[in-house]
XYZ file of C-alpha atoms in Angstrom:
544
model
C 0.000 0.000 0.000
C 1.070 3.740 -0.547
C 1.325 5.527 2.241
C -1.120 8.529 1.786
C 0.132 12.327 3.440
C -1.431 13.285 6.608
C -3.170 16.115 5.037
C -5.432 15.863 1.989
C -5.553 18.854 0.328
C -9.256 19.847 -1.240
C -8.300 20.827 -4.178
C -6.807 17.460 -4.604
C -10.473 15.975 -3.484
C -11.931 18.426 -6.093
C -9.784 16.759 -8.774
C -11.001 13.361 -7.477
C -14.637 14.047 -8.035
C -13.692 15.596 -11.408
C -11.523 12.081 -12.671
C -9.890 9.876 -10.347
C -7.876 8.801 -12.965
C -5.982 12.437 -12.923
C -6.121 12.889 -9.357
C -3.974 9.803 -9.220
C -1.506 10.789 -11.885
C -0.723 14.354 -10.445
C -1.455 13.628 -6.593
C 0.303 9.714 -6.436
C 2.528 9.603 -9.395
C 3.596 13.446 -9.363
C 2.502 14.275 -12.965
C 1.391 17.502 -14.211
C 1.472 19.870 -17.340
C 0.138 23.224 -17.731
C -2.294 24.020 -20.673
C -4.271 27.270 -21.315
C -7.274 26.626 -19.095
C -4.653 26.250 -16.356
C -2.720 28.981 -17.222
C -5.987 31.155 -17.161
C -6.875 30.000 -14.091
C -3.582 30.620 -12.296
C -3.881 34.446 -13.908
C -7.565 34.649 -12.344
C -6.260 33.476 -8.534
C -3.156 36.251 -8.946
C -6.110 38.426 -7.491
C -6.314 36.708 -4.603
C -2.840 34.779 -3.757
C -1.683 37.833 -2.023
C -2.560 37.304 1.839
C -4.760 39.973 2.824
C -6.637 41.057 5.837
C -6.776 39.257 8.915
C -8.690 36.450 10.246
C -10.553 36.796 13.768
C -10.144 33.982 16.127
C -14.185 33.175 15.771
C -17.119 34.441 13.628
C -18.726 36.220 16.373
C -16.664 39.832 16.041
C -17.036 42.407 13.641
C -17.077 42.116 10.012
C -13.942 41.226 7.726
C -12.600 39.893 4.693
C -9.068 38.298 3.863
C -7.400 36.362 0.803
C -5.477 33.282 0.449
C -6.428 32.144 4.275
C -4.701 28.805 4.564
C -6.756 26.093 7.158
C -5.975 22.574 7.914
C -6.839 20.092 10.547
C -4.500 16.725 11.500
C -8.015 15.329 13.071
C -9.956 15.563 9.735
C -6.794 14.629 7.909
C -7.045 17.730 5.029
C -5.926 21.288 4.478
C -7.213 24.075 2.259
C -6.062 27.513 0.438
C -9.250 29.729 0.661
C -9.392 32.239 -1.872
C -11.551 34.803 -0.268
C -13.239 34.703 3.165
C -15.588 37.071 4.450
C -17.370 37.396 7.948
C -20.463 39.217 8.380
C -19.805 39.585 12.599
C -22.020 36.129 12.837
C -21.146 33.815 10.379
C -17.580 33.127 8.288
C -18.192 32.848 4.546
C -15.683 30.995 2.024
C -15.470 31.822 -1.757
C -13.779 29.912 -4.243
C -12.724 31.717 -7.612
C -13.309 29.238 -10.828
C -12.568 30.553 -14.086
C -15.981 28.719 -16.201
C -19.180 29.044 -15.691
C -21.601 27.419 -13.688
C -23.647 24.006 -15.133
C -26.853 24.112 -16.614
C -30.111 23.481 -14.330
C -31.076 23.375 -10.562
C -28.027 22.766 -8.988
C -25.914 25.323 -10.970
C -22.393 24.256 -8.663
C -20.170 21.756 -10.442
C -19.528 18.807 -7.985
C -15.896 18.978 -8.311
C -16.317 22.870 -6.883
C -19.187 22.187 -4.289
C -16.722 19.390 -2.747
C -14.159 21.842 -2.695
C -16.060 24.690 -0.635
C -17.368 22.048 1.762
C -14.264 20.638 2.978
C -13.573 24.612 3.712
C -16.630 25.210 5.230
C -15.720 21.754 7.250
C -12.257 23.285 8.001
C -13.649 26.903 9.322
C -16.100 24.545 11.620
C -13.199 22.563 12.504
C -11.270 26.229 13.702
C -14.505 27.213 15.858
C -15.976 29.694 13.123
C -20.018 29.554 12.308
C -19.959 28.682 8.382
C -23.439 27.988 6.708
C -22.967 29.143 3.293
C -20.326 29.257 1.198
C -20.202 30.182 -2.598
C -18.424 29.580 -5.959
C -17.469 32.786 -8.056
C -17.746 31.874 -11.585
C -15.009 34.450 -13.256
C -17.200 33.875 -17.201
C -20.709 35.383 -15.877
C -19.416 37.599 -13.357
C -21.422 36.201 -10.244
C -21.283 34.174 -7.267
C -23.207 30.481 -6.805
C -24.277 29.626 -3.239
C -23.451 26.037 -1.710
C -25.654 25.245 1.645
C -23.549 23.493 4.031
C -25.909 20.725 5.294
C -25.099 17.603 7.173
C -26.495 15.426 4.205
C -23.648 17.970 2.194
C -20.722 17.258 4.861
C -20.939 13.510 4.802
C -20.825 13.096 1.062
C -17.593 15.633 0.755
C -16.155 13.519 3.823
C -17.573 10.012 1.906
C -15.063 11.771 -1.441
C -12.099 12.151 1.032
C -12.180 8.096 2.411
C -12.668 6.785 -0.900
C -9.517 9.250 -2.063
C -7.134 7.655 0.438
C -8.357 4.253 -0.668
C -7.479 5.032 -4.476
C -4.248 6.684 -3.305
C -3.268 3.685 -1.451
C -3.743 1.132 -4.061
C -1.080 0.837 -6.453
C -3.613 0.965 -9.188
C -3.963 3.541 -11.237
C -7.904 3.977 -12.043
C -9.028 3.507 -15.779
C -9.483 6.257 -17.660
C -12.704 7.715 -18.852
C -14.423 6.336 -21.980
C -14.900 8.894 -24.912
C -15.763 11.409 -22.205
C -15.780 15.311 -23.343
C -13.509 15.995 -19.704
C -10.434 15.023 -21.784
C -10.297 17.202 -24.248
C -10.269 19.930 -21.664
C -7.299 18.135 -19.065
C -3.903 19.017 -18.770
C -2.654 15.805 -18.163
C -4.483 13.952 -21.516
C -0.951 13.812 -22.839
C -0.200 11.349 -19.785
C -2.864 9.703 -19.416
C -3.570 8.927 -22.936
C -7.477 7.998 -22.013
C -8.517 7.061 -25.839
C -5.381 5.072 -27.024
C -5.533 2.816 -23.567
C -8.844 1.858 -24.257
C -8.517 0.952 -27.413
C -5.388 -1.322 -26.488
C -8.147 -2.700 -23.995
C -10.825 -2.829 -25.940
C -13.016 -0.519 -24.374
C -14.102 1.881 -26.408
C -15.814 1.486 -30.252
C -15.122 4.748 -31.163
C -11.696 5.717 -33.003
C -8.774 7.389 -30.527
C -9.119 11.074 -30.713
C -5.921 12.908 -31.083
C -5.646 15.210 -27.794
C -2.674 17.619 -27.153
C -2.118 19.277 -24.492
C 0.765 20.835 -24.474
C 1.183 24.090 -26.714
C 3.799 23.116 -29.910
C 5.434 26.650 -30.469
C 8.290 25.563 -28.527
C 11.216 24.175 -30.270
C 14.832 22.306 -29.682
C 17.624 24.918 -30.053
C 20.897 23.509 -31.163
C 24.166 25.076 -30.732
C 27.179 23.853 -32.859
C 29.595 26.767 -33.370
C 32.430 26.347 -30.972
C 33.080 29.160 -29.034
C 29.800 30.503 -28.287
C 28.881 31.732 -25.062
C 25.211 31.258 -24.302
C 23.493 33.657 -21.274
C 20.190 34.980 -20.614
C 18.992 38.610 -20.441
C 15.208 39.817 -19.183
C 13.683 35.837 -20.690
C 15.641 36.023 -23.888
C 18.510 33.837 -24.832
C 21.341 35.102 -26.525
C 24.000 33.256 -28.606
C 27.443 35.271 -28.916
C 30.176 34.816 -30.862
C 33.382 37.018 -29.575
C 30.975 38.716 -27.081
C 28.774 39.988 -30.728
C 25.312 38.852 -30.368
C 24.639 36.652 -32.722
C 20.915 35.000 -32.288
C 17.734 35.849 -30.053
C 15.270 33.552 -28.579
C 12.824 33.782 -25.741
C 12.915 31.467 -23.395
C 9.478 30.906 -23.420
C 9.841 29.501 -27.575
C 12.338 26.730 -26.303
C 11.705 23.081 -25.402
C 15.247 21.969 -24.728
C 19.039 22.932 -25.366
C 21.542 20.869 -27.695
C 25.419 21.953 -27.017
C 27.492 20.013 -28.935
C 31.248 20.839 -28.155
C 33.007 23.793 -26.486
C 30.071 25.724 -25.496
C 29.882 27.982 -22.310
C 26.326 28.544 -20.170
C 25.559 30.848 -17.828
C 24.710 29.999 -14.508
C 21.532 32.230 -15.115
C 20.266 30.050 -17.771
C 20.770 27.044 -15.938
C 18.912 28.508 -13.696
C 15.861 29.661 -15.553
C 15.827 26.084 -17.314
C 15.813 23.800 -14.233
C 12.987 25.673 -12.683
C 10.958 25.644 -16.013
C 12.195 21.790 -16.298
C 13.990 22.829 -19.869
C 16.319 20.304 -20.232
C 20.223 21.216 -21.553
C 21.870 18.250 -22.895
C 25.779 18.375 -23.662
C 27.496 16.653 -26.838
C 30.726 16.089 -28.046
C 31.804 17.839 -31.491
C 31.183 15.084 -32.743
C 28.177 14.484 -31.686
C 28.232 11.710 -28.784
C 25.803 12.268 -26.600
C 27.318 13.031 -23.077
C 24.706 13.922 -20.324
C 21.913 16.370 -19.381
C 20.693 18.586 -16.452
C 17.075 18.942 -15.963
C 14.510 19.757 -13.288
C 13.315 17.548 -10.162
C 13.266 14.090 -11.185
C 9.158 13.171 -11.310
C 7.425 11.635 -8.329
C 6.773 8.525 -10.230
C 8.745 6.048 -7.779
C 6.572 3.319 -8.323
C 7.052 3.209 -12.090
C 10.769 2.995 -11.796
C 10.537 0.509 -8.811
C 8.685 -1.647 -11.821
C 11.187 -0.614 -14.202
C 14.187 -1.825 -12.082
C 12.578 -5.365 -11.274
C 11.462 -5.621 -14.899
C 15.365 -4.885 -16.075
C 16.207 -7.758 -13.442
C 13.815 -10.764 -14.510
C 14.473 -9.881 -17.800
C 11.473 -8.006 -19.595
C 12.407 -10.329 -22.205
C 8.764 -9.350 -24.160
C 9.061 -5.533 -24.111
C 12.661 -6.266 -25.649
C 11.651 -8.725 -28.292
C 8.709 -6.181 -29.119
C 11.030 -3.293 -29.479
C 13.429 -5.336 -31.707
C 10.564 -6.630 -33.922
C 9.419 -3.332 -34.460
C 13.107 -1.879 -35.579
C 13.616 -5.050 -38.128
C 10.176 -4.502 -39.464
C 10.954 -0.721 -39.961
C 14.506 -1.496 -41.820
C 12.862 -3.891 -43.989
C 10.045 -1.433 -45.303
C 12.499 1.499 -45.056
C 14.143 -0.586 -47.704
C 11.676 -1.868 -49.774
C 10.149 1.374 -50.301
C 13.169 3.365 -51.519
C 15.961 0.937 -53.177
C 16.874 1.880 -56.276
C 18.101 -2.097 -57.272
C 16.441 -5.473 -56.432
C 16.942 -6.021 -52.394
C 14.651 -9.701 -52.575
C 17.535 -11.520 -50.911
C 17.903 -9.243 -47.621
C 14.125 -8.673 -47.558
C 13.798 -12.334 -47.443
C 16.869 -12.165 -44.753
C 14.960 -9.946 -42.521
C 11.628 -11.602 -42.671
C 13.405 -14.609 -41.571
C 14.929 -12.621 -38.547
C 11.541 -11.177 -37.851
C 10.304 -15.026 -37.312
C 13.273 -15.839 -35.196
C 12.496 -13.094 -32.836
C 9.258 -14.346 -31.364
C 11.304 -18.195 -30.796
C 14.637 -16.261 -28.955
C 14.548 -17.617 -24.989
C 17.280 -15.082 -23.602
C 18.151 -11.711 -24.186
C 21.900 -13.137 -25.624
C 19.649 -14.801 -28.648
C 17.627 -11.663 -29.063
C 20.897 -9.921 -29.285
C 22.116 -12.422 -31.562
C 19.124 -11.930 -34.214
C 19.052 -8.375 -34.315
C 22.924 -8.168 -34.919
C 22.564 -10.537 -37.892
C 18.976 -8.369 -39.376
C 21.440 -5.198 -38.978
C 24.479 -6.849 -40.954
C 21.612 -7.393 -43.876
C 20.139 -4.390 -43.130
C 23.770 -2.127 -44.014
C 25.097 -4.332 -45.994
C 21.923 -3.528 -48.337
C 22.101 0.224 -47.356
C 23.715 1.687 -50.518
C 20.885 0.283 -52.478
C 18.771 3.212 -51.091
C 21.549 6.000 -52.287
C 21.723 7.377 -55.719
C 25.060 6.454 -57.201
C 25.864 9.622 -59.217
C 25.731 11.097 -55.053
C 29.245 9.542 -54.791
C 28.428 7.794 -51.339
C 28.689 4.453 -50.198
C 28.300 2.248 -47.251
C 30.327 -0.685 -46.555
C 28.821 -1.956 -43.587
C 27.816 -0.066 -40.415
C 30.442 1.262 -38.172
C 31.574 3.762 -35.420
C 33.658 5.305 -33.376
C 35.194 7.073 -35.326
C 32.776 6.664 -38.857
C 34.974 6.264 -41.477
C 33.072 7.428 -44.105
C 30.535 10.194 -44.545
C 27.502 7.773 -44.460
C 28.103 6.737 -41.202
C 29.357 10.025 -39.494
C 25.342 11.084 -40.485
C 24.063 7.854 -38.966
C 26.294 8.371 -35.687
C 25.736 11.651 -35.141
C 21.623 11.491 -35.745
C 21.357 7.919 -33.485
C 22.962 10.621 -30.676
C 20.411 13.102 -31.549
C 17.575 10.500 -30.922
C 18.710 8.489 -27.793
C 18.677 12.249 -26.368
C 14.864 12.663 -27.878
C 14.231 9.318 -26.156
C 16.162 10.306 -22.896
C 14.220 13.722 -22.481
C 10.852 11.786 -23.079
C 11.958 8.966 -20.782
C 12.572 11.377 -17.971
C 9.503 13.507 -18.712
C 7.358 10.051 -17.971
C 9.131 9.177 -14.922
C 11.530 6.299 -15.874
C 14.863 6.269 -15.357
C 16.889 6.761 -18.420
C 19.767 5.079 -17.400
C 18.335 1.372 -16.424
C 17.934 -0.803 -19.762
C 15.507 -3.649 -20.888
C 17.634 -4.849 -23.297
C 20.671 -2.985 -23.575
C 22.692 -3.432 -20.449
C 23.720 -0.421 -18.095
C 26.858 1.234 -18.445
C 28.611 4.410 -17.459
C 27.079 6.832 -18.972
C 24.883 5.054 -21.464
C 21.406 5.862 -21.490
C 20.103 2.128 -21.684
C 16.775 2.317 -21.967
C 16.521 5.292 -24.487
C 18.662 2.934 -26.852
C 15.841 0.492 -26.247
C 13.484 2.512 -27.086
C 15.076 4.245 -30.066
C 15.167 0.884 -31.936
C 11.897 0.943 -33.556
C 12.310 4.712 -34.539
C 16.218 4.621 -35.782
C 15.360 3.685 -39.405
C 12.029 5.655 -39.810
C 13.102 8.920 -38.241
C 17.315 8.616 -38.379
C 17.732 6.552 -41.428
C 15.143 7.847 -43.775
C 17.000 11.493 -42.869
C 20.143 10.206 -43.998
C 18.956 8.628 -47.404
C 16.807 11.825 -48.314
C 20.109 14.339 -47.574
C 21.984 12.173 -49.758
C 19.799 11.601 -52.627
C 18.212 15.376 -53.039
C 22.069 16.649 -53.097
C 22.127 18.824 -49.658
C 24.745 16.090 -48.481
C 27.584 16.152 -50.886
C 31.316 15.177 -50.031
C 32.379 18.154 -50.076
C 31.087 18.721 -46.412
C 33.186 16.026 -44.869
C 36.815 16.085 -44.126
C 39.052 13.139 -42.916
C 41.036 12.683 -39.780
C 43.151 9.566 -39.008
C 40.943 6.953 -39.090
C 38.100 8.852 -39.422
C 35.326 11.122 -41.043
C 33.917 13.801 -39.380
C 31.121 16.534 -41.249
C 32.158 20.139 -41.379
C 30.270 23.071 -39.517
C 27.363 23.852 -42.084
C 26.875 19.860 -42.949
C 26.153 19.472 -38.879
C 23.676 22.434 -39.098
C 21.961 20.772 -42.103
C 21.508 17.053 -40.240
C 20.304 19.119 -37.573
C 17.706 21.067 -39.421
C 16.571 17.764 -41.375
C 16.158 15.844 -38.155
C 14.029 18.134 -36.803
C 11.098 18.441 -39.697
C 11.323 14.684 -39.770
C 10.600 14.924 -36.331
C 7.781 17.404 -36.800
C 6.569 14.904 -39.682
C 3.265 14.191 -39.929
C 1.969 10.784 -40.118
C -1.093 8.383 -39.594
C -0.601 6.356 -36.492
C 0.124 2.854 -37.182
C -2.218 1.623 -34.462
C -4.568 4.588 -33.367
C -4.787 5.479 -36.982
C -5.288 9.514 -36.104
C -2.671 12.194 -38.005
C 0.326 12.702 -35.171
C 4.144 14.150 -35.642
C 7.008 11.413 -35.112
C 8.188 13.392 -32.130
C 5.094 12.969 -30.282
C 5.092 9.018 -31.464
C 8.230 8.871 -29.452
C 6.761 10.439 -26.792
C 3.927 8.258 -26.748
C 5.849 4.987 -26.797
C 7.415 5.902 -23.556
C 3.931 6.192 -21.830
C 2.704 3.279 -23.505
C 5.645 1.328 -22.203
C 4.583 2.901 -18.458
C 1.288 1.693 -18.492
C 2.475 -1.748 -19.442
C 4.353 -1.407 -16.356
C 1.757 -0.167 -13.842
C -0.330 -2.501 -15.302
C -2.570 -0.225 -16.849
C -2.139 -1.381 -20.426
C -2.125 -4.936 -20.826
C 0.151 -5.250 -23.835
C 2.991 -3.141 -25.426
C 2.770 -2.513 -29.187
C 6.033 -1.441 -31.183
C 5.575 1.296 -33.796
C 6.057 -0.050 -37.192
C 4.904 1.203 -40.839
C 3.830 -0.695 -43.851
């Protein structure tokens, strides 16, 4: 069992009567996101966060009126922010500001908003003042709703709070809603994904509707130029060369920061970011992914608790799903675009595909995916126009020695950090592999989770830069043993990665129009409700 917190707060019990399903996701698991609703919300209470007035000792003196009055009580187990309460010199009045408008017909509160004003009401009881009314200010008509407080009123809000701490302390996180109009409105639909788990359970007829959250105007900024100095001045992020100003961003417009090589930060942006939980992830020049700072880890214990046993006994299906996926992905992301006849390692990798569902061990699994990727890049020039003047002799890395696979390196870095910032954003631990085992420094489990996306989003970016011409070999040099791509080639991976990222597609298996980027994101939560045992099966992410 969970151990639930002494005090319930009541806007916590108000989110419980709205969904359970959310109230367990942001209360228990520590989840939240901010969309416009919220936002508007959290403008409307700036009127009355500021603490205000004072509050008498009972409700039997003269009149007053304060803001953001904080109560709780150990005994009843719950504690509440009051927006506004006012005392008439005989009875103590609470007043919750909601930024809608009040429901249609004889009872006009919401429930989720009448629980809320109750459990103040109970709380100002609790303190010794007379409370018999309290009321809901509705900021869209302008006007306050009253709520009686009656007994009959006071044991169903109390009847909310047990069966809270019973949810909260069951290690089960409740099913969502089916098809119900709340989600398009919630802040959290992103992570609780209501209309693709049901229809991995079976539980709703109608088609997954595709619900965002989360506003997309943000973007990934990438810094390559070595030398620059990166600061912040007044929300705006400035790129200098030489101390020149060379680029402006607001803060606000970025989603995370790529350094790759000798860039410097300043302590004022790494500021700014971990409190707005923007991610900054470091490179080397050449592109090997090296680490990341970000905000608090999330709450989510429990799924990484699941995560770390499931690495341990072996998660043996996840991994064979995950592996399936990628060899399915290669083979169509090679039947669709050689130029010459590829029957043989088509043939090679439907063969693989079949050995994958017999492998016993994770050391067979291992086995059969390095043999489909041998086929896989031994076939890989097929997909390249010859008059490019690029070839690919086989995979390889550290260093690349040819321009072909300096691309391939450098983008694979680019997406285990995709996978890494999603990973965290869910709650797992990057670090702690299904397949993959942990090393120093290697992000496991977002090379797990990469597989199935390597040749759709990585691949496919390679083979187009090549074959339109924006690749040439003219924007690779040679060092030693190896191949490395010259300042403008990096920018131009860069800047093709990211609109094949911003790609849109139909889902494979919710069959609604979604962007690559937020596939990958949604693999990661798939994969988490596998785990909490939400989602009974995980499905890989494959094309035809």
């Amino acid at each position: 069992m969970n151990p639930v917190p002494d005090l319930v707060p009541a806007r916590m019990v108000s989110e419980f009567v709205y969904c359970k399903r959310s109230f367990y996701l942001e209360w228990v698991l520590g989840q939240f996101q901010e969309n416009h609703e919220v936002a508007e919300g959290t403008a409307l209470h700036r009127k009355v966060n500021a603490v205000k007035g004072s509050v008498p000792a009972t409700s039997e003196e003269k009149p007053f009126k304060a803001t953001s009055v904080q109560l709780s009580s150990p005994e009843l187990g719950l504690v509440a922010k009051l927006d506004v309460l006012e005392g008439d010199g005989s009875f103590s009045i609470p007043i919750e500001f909601k930024r809608g408008a009040p429901q249609l017909g004889d009872d006009p509160v919401w429930l989720k908003d009448k629980v809320q004003v109750l459990i103040q009401a109970l709380l100002l009881r609790e303190a010794g003042h007379k409370c018999s009314t309290a009321y809901v200010w509705y900021d869209k008509v302008k006007r306050r709703v009253s709520v009686p407080i009656t007994k009959e009123a006071i044991d169903w809000a109390l009847a909310q709070v047990a069966d809270l701490k019973k949810v909260a302390a069951s290690h089960k996180i409740p099913k969502p809603l089916i098809d119900s109009p709340k989600c398009r409105r919630c802040s959290l639909v992103e992570m609780c994904i209501p209309d693709e788990t049901n229809a991995l359970d079976g539980k709703s007829a109608q088609p997954p509707r595709r619900m965002v959250a989360t506003d997309p105007a943000s973007r990934a900024l990438y810094i390559t130029t070595q030398g620059t100095y990166i600061g912040l001045s007044n929300g705006v992020v400035e790129l200098r060369e030489d101390r020149v100003t060379q680029e402006k961003v607001r803060l606000l417009d970025v989603s995370e920061i790529n350094l790759y090589g000798r860039i410097e930060v300043s302590s004022t942006l790494i500021g700014a970011c971990l409190e707005r939980n923007i991610p900054i992830l470091w490179f080397s020049s050449g592109g090997w992914f090296k680490g990341y700072a970000s905000g608090a880890m999330s709450g989510n214990v429990d799924l990484r608790r699941r995560q770390v046993l499931a690495s341990i006994t072996g998660a043996l299906d996840y991994a064979k799903t995950m592996i399936a996926g990628k060899i399915a992905n290669c083979r169509t992301l090679l039947r669709r675009n050689a130029k010459i006849d590829v029957e043989p390692t088509l043939t090679e990798l439907t063969r693989a595909l079949a050995r994958v569902k017999r492998c016993k061990d994770k050391q067979s699994l291992l086995g059969v995916e390095g043999i489909a990727a041998k086929a896989y890049f031994s076939a890989f020039d097929a997909m390249l126009k010859a008059e490019m003047g690029f070839t690919l002799e086989g995979r390889n890395k550290r260093p690349p020695t040819d321009p072909v696979n300096a691309m391939l390196s450098f983008l694979y870095a680019a997406l285990a950090k995709e996978m890494t910032v999603s990973l965290l954003s869910v709650g797992f631990d990057p670090y702690q592999g299904l397949l993959h085992e942990p090393r120093f420094n290697r992000a496991a489990l977002a090379l797990d989770m990469m597989e199935e996306f390597r040749p759709l989003v990585v691949d496919s970016t390679v083979v187009k830069l090549v074959n339109t011409g924006v690749a040439t070999p003219d924007k690779f040099q040679y060092r030693g043993d190896g191949c490395i791509m010259k300042p403008g080639m990096k920018k131009d991976l860069l800047r093709a990665y990211e609109r094949r990222l911003d790609e849109t597609i139909i889902h494979p298996v919710f069959k609604y129009r979604t962007e690559y980027r937020r596939a990958l994101r949604l693999q990661c939560r798939l994969l988490a409700g596998v785990m909490m045992e939400d989602i009974a099966k995980y499905v890989a992410f494959t094309t035809r």
